[in-house]
mmCIF file of C-alpha atoms in Angstrom:
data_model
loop_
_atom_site.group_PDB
_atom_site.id
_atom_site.type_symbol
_atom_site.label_atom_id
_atom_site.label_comp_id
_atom_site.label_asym_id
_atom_site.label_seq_id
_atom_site.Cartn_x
_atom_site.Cartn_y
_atom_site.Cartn_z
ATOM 1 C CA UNK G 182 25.272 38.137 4.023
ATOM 2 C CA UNK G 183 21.860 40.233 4.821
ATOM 3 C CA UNK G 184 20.262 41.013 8.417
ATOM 4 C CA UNK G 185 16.453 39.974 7.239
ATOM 5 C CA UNK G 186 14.039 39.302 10.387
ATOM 6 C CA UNK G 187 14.610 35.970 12.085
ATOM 7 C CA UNK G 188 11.071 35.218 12.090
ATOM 8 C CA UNK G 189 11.098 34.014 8.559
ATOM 9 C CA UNK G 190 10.228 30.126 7.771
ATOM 10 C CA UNK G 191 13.433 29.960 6.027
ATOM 11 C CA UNK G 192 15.759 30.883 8.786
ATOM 12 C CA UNK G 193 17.647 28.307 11.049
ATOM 13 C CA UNK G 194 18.798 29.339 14.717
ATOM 14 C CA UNK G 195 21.968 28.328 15.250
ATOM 15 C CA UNK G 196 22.221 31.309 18.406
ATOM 16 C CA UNK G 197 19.651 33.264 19.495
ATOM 17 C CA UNK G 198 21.913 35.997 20.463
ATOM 18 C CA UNK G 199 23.660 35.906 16.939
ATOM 19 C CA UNK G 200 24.656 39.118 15.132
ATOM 20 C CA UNK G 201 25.013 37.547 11.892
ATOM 21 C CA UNK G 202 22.839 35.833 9.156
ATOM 22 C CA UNK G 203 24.162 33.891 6.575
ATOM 23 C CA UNK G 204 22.361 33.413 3.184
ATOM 24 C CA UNK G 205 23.472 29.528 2.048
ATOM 25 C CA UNK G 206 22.621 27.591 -1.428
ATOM 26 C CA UNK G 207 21.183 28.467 -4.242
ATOM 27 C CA UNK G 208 18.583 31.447 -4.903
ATOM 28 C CA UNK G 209 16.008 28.854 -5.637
ATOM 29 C CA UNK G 210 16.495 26.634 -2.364
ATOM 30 C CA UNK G 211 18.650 28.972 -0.070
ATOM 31 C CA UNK G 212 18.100 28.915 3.798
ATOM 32 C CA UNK G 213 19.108 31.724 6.303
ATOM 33 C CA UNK G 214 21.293 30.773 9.280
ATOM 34 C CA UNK G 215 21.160 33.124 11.880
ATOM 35 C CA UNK G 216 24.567 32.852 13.979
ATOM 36 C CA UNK G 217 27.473 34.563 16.104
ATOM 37 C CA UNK G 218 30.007 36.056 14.050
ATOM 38 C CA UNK G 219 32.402 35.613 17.027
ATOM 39 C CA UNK G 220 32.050 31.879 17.277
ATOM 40 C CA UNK G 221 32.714 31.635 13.468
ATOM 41 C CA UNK G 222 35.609 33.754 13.710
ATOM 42 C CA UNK G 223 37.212 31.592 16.796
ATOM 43 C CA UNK G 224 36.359 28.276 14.277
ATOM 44 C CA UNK G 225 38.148 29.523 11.376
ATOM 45 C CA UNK G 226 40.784 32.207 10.149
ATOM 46 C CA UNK G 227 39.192 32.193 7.088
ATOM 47 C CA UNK G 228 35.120 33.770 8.409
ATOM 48 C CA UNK G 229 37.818 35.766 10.196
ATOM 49 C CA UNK G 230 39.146 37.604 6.953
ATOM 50 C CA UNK G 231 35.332 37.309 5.198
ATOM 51 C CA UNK G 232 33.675 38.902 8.257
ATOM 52 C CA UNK G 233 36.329 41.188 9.578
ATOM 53 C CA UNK G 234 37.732 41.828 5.939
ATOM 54 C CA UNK G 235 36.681 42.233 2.345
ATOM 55 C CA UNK G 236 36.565 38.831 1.449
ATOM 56 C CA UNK G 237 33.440 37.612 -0.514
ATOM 57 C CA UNK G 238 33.150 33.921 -0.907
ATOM 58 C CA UNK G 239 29.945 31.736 -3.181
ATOM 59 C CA UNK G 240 27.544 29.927 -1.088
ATOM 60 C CA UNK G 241 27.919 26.602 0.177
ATOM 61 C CA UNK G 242 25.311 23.609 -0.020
ATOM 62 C CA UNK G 243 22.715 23.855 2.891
ATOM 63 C CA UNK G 244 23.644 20.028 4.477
ATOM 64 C CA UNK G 245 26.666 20.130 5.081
ATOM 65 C CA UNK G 246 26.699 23.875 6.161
ATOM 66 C CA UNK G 247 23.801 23.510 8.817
ATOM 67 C CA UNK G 248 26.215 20.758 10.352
ATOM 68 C CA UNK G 249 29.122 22.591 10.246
ATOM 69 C CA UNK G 250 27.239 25.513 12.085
ATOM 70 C CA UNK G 251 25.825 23.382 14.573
ATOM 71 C CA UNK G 252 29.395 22.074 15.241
ATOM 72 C CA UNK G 253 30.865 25.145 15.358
ATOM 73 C CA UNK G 254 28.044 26.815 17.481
ATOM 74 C CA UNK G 255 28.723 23.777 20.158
ATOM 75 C CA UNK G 256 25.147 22.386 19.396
ATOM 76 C CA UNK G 257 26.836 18.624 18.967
ATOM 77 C CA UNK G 258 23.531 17.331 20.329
ATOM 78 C CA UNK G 259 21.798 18.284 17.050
ATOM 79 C CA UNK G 260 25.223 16.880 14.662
ATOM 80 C CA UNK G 261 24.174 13.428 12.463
ATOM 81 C CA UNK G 262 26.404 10.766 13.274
ATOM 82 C CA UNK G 263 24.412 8.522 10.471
ATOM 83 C CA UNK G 264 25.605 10.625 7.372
ATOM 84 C CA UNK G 265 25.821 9.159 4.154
ATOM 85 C CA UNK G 266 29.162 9.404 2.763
ATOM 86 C CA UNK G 267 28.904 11.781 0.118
ATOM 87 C CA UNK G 268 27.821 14.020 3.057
ATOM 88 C CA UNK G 269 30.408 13.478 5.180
ATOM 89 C CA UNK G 270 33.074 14.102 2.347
ATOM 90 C CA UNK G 271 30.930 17.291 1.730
ATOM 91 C CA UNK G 272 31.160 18.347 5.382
ATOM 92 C CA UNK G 273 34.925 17.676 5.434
ATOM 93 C CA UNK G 274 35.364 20.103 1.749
ATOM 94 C CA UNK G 275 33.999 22.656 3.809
ATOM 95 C CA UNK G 276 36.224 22.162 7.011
ATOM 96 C CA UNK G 277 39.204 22.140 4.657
ATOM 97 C CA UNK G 278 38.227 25.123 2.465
ATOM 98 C CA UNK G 279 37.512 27.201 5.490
ATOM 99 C CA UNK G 280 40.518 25.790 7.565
ATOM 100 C CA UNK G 281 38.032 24.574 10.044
ATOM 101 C CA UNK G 282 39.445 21.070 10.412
ATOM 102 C CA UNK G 283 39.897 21.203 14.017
ATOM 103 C CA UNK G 284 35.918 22.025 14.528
ATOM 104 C CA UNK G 285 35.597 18.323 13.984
ATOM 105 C CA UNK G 286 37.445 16.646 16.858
ATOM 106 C CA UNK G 287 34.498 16.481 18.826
ATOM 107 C CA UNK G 288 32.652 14.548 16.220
ATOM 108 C CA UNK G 289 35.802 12.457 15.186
ATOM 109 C CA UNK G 290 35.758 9.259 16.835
ATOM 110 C CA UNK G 291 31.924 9.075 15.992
ATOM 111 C CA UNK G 292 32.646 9.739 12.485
ATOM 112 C CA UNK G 293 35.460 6.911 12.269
ATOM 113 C CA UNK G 294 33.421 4.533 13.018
ATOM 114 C CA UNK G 295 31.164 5.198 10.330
ATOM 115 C CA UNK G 296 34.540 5.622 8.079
ATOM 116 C CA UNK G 297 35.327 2.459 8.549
ATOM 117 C CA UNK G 298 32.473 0.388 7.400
ATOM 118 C CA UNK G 299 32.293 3.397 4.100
ATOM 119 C CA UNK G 300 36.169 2.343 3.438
ATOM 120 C CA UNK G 301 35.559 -1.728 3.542
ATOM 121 C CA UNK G 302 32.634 -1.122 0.873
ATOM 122 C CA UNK G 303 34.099 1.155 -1.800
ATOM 123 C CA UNK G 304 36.263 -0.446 -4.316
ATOM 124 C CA UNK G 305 36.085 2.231 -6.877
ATOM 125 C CA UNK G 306 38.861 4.563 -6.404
ATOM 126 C CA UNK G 307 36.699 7.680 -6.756
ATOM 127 C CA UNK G 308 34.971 6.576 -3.664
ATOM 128 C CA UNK G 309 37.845 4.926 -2.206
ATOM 129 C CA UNK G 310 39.649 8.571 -2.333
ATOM 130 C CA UNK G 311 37.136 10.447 -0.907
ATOM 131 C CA UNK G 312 37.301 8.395 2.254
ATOM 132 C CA UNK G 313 40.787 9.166 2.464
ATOM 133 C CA UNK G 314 40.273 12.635 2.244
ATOM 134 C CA UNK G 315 37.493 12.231 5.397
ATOM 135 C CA UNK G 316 40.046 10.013 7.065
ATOM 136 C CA UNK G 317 42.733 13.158 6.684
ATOM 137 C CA UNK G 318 39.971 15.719 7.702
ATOM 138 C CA UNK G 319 38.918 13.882 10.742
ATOM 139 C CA UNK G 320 42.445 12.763 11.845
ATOM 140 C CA UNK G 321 42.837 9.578 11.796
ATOM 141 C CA UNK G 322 46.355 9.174 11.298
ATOM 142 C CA UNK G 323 46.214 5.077 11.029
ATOM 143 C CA UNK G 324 43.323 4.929 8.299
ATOM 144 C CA UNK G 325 45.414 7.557 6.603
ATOM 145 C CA UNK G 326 48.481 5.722 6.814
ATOM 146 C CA UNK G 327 46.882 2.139 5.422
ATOM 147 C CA UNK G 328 44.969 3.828 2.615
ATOM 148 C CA UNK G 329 47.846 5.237 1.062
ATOM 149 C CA UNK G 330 49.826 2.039 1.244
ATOM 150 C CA UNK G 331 47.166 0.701 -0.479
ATOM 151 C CA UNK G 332 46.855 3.083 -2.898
ATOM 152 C CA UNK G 333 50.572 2.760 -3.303
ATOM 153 C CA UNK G 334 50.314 -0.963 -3.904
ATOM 154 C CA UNK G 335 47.694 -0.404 -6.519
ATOM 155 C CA UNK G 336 48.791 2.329 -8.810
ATOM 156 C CA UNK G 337 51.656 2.117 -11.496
ATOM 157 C CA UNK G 338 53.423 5.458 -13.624
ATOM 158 C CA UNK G 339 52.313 6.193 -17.247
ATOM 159 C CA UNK G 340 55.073 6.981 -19.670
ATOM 160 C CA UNK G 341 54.967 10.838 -18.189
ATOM 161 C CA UNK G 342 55.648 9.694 -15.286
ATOM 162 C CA UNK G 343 52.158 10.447 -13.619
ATOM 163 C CA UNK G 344 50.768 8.147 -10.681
ATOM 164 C CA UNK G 345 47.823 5.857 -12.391
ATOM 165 C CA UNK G 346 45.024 3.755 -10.398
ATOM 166 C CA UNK G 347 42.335 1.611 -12.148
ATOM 167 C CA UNK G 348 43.893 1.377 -15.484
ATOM 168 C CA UNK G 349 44.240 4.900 -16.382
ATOM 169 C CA UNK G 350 42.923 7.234 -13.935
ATOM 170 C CA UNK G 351 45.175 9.799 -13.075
ATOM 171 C CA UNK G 352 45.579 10.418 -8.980
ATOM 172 C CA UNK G 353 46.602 14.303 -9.293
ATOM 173 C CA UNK G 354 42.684 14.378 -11.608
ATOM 174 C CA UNK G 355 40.632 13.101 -8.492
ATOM 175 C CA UNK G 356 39.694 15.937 -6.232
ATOM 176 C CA UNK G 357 41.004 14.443 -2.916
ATOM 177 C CA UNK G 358 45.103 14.651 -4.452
ATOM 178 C CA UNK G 359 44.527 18.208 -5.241
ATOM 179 C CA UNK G 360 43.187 18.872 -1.505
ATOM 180 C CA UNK G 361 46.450 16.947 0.631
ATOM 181 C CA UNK G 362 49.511 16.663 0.194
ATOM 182 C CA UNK G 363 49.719 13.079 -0.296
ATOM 183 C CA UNK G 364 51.179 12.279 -3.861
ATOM 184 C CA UNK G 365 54.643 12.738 -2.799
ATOM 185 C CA UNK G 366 54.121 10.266 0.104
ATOM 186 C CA UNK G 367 52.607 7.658 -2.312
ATOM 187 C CA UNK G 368 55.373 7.762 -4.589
ATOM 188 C CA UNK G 369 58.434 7.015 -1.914
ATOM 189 C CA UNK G 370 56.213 4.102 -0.378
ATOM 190 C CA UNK G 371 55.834 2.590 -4.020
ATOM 191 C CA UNK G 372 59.754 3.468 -4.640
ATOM 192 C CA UNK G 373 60.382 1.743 -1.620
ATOM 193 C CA UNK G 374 58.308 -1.137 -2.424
ATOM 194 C CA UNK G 375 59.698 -1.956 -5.506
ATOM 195 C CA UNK G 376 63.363 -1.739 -4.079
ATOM 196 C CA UNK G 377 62.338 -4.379 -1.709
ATOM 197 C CA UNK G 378 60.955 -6.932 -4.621
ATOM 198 C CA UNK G 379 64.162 -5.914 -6.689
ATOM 199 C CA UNK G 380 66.095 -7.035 -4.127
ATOM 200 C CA UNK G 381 64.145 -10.462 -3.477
ATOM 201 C CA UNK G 382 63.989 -11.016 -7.038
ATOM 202 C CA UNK G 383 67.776 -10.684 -7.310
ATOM 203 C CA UNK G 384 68.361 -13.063 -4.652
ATOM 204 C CA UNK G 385 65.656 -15.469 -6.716
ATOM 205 C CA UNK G 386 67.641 -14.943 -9.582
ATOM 206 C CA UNK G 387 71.205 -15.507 -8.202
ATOM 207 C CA UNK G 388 69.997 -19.093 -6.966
ATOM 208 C CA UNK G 389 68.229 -20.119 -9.798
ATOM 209 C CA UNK G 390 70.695 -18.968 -12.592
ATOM 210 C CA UNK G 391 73.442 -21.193 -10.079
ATOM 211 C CA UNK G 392 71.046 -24.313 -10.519
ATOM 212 C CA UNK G 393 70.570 -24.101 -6.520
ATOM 213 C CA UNK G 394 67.378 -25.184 -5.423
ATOM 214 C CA UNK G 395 65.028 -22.845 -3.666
ATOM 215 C CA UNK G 396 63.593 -24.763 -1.128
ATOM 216 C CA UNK G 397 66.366 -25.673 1.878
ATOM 217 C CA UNK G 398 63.918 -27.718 3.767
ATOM 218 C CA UNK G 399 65.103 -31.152 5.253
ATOM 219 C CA UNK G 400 64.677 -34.088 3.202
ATOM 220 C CA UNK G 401 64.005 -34.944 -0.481
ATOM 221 C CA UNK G 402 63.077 -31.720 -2.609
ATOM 222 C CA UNK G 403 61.533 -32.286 -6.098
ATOM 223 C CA UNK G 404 63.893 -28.982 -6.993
ATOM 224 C CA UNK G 405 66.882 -30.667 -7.056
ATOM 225 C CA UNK G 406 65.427 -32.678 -9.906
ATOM 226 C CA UNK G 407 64.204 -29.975 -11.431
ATOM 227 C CA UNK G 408 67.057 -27.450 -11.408
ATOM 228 C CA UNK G 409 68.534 -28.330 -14.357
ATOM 229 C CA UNK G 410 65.799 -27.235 -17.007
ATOM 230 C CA UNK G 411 64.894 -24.387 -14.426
ATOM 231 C CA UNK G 412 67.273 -21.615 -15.100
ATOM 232 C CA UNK G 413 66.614 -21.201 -18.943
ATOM 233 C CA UNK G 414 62.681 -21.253 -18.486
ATOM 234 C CA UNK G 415 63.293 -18.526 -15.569
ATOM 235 C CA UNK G 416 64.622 -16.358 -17.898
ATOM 236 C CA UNK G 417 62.736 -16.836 -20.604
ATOM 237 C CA UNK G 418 59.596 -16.548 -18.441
ATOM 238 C CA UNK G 419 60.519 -13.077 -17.117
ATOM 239 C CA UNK G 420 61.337 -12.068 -20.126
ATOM 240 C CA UNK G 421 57.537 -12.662 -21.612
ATOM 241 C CA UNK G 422 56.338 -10.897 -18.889
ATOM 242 C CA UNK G 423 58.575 -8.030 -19.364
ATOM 243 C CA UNK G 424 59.567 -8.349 -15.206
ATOM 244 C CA UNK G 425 63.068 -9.534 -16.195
ATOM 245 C CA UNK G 426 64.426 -6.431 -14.591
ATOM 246 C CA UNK G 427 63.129 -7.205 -11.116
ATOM 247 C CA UNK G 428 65.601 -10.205 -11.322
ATOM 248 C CA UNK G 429 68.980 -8.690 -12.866
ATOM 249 C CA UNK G 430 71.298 -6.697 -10.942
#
């Protein structure tokens, strides 16, 4: 933090009656935001403890920092709502590392629609994870909600019991699970989900192994026919798979 004249080419107004400038990025591309110390403090506990405290912190990127500014400065007028989504997810780092999450509301709704097109493109879970964090960060309790079920439907557990997605990609090694609290929720929702298909596969497995046909529809069922050589490939088919324990009490 420095006081150097606002007249420089380098410096961005955020408040003309600001008592504060902040030096942001690196030495060899670093701006100078001139701003009000008391808005920043109001925004966040944490420029609370840096300004008010001794509390020294590195400096953030320029991007997403001139946005967050302009947010928390009330300037909405001059906040992006056509950010890319690695800028989005690097605006939303900064809200969470700051505890600054609730400077955002006014550019949620905005920002969720332009979530939602970012979450139906990614497939890879690296990408897929930071719009969950965004989705966390901005509120949005629903996109939250479905993108961990879906997360839960896609993982499975090593042998150390660790949550894996695409093969053998650890969830607790991708940034966004060491930000929220969300591990623990995955887990019961896949516990959960695989108590429901043990219980449907037992109820499979009961009917089968008793040479009862599936099907109950009315009429002439090609299981009936069928039941007979049914019960010894079921089990031997499960077993192949290794999923035989789905089916047994």
């Amino acid at each position: 933090m420095t006081s150097p004249s606002a007249s420089l080419p380098d410096t961005i107004v955020f408040d003309d009656n600001g008592d504060l400038w902040l030096t942001v990025g690196p030495v060899s591309s670093s701006k100078i935001f001139h701003v009000d110390s008391n808005a920043l403090c109001r925004a966040s506990k944490v420029f609370r403890a840096m300004l008010r405290g001794r509390f020294s912190d590195s400096k953030p990127a320029n991007k997403a920092f001139v946005v967050l500014m302009d947010i928390a400065h009330a300037n909405f007028d001059h906040a992006p709502l056509d950010l890319r989504p690695q800028e989005l997810y690097n605006i939303c780092v900064l809200t969470n590392k700051y505890d600054m999450t609730k400077t955002l509301r006014p550019m949620a709704t905005a920002w969720y629609q332009r979530l939602k097109s970012m979450c139906q493109r990614s497939k890879k879970m690296q990408a897929y994870s930071k719009n969950l964090f965004v989705a966390w960060e901005l509120g949005c309790q629903g996109a939250v909600e479905e993108m961990l079920q879906d997360i839960a439907e896609k993982c499975h557990v090593d042998e150390f019991g660790s949550l894996l997605i695409d093969r053998n990609t650890r969830l607790i090694n991708l940034e966004t699970f060491r930000l929220i609290p969300v591990i623990d929720a995955i887990t019961q929702h896949r516990v959960k989900m695989l108590q429901v298909f043990h219980a449907e596969g037992k109820e499979i497995a009961i009917k089968i192994l008793a040479k009862r046909p599936i099907c109950w529809h009315a009429g002439p069922c090609s299981a009936v026919s069928l039941a007979d050589g049914i019960p010894e490939k079921f089990i031997q088919g499960t077993q192949d798979l290794e999923i035989d324990s789905f089916f047994m009490p």
